Amino acid sequence: MLPFFEKYKLNNNIEVPGRLAVAPLSLYGSDPSGHLLDEERQYLAKRATGIGLYILGEAAVSLEGIGIMGQPRTLNENDIPSLAERAKIVKDQGALAICQIVHGGLFGNKQYSGKTL
């Protein structure tokens, strides 16, 4: 077996199924409130195949920090089903799913959030 398909453990003993990883990406595949659409579902299912670690891209941690249209969010309970589905799609392909959380800082965009810092 090629080394990049071998399992390995992170420092906290979590096992990763392979050494190939996908860095977090802005997919622009969500509705305006950041919830998953079919286009993103299909992309994630294809992209996570054969990957060991998939870092799901930039979920906003505050309304002021939303920087792109349709950015996934971790703001309230309404966001959990969409975040959980993203992770499930990736995990169903055999990859470990991690959610990147982010605040856009000065790049927070009032056009998408309705708020400024």
Short mmCIF file of C-alpha atoms in Angstrom, two decimals:
data_model
loop_
_atom_site.label_atom_id
_atom_site.label_comp_id
_atom_site.label_asym_id
_atom_site.label_seq_id
_atom_site.Cartn_x
_atom_site.Cartn_y
_atom_site.Cartn_z
CA MET A 1 0.00 0.00 0.00
CA LEU A 2 1.25 3.50 -0.81
CA PRO A 3 2.14 5.55 2.32
CA PHE A 4 -0.43 8.28 1.65
CA PHE A 5 -3.25 5.74 1.94
CA GLU A 6 -2.01 4.46 5.32
CA LYS A 7 -3.78 5.43 8.54
CA TYR A 8 -2.08 7.69 11.05
CA LYS A 9 -2.86 9.23 14.44
CA LEU A 10 -3.02 12.88 15.38
CA ASN A 11 -1.42 14.10 18.63
CA ASN A 12 -4.72 13.53 20.46
CA ASN A 13 -4.85 9.88 19.26
CA ILE A 14 -7.65 10.47 16.75
CA GLU A 15 -7.06 8.14 13.83
CA VAL A 16 -7.12 9.58 10.32
CA PRO A 17 -7.95 7.03 7.59
CA GLY A 18 -5.29 8.28 5.16
CA ARG A 19 -2.64 10.93 4.64
CA LEU A 20 -4.36 12.86 1.87
CA ALA A 21 -6.11 16.00 3.11
CA VAL A 22 -8.29 18.71 1.64
CA ALA A 23 -7.60 22.22 2.87
CA PRO A 24 -10.59 24.42 3.74
CA LEU A 25 -12.20 26.01 0.69
CA SER A 26 -14.88 28.63 0.15
CA LEU A 27 -17.36 26.70 -1.98
CA TYR A 28 -20.11 29.28 -2.48
CA GLY A 29 -22.56 26.36 -2.51
CA SER A 30 -24.92 27.48 0.23
CA ASP A 31 -28.10 29.51 0.33
CA PRO A 32 -27.91 33.13 1.60
CA SER A 33 -28.28 31.93 5.21
CA GLY A 34 -25.34 29.54 4.85
CA HIS A 35 -27.33 26.32 4.65
CA LEU A 36 -26.35 23.46 2.38
CA LEU A 37 -27.68 23.20 -1.19
CA ASP A 38 -27.64 20.21 -3.56
CA GLU A 39 -24.73 21.63 -5.56
CA GLU A 40 -22.50 21.59 -2.48
CA ARG A 41 -23.76 18.15 -1.41
CA GLN A 42 -22.68 16.71 -4.77
CA TYR A 43 -19.33 18.50 -4.67
CA LEU A 44 -18.51 17.29 -1.16
CA ALA A 45 -19.43 13.67 -1.97
CA LYS A 46 -17.12 13.67 -5.00
CA ARG A 47 -14.28 15.63 -3.42
CA ALA A 48 -14.12 13.61 -0.18
CA THR A 49 -13.77 10.25 -1.91
CA GLY A 50 -10.35 8.70 -1.19
CA ILE A 51 -9.40 11.47 1.25
CA GLY A 52 -8.23 10.89 4.82
CA LEU A 53 -8.87 14.34 6.31
CA TYR A 54 -11.33 16.89 4.95
CA ILE A 55 -11.39 20.37 6.48
CA LEU A 56 -14.78 21.91 5.74
CA GLY A 57 -14.32 25.58 4.94
CA GLU A 58 -14.91 28.72 6.93
CA ALA A 59 -17.99 28.54 9.09
CA ALA A 60 -18.67 31.98 10.57
CA VAL A 61 -18.61 32.31 14.37
CA SER A 62 -20.39 35.68 14.48
CA LEU A 63 -22.75 37.61 12.27
CA GLU A 64 -20.32 40.52 11.98
CA GLY A 65 -17.61 38.15 10.75
CA ILE A 66 -19.44 36.86 7.67
CA GLY A 67 -17.25 37.74 4.72
CA ILE A 68 -18.79 35.94 1.74
CA MET A 69 -22.29 35.40 0.47
CA GLY A 70 -23.80 32.15 1.72
CA GLN A 71 -20.97 31.47 4.18
CA PRO A 72 -21.74 28.49 6.45
CA ARG A 73 -22.46 29.58 10.02
CA THR A 74 -22.11 28.37 13.60
CA LEU A 75 -24.35 31.06 15.03
CA ASN A 76 -27.36 29.22 16.44
CA GLU A 77 -29.22 25.91 16.57
CA ASN A 78 -30.68 26.47 13.09
CA ASP A 79 -27.16 26.07 11.66
CA ILE A 80 -26.48 22.67 13.24
CA PRO A 81 -28.39 20.45 10.75
CA SER A 82 -26.54 21.90 7.77
CA LEU A 83 -23.14 21.67 9.48
CA ALA A 84 -23.90 18.10 10.57
CA GLU A 85 -24.95 17.13 7.05
CA ARG A 86 -21.72 18.51 5.59
CA ALA A 87 -19.74 16.40 8.05
CA LYS A 88 -21.87 13.31 7.38
CA ILE A 89 -21.38 13.57 3.61
CA VAL A 90 -17.61 13.70 4.08
CA LYS A 91 -17.59 10.92 6.69
CA ASP A 92 -19.75 8.71 4.45
CA GLN A 93 -16.90 8.82 1.92
CA GLY A 94 -14.52 7.51 4.60
CA ALA A 95 -12.80 10.78 5.53
CA LEU A 96 -12.42 12.46 8.90
CA ALA A 97 -14.35 15.77 8.87
CA ILE A 98 -13.17 18.93 10.61
CA CYS A 99 -15.02 22.25 10.52
CA GLN A 100 -12.87 25.35 10.11
CA ILE A 101 -14.37 28.19 12.13
CA VAL A 102 -13.55 31.76 11.21
CA HIS A 103 -14.31 35.39 11.85
CA GLY A 104 -13.82 37.65 8.85
CA GLY A 105 -12.42 40.46 11.00
CA LEU A 106 -12.04 43.61 8.91
CA PHE A 107 -13.26 41.62 5.91
CA GLY A 108 -16.66 41.04 7.52
CA ASN A 109 -19.11 42.28 4.92
CA LYS A 110 -22.20 44.25 5.94
CA GLN A 111 -23.78 43.33 2.61
CA TYR A 112 -23.99 39.68 3.74
CA SER A 113 -24.44 40.07 7.49
CA GLY A 114 -26.30 43.35 7.90
CA LYS A 115 -23.77 44.32 10.60
CA THR A 116 -20.34 45.86 10.92
CA LEU A 117 -17.70 45.61 13.62
#
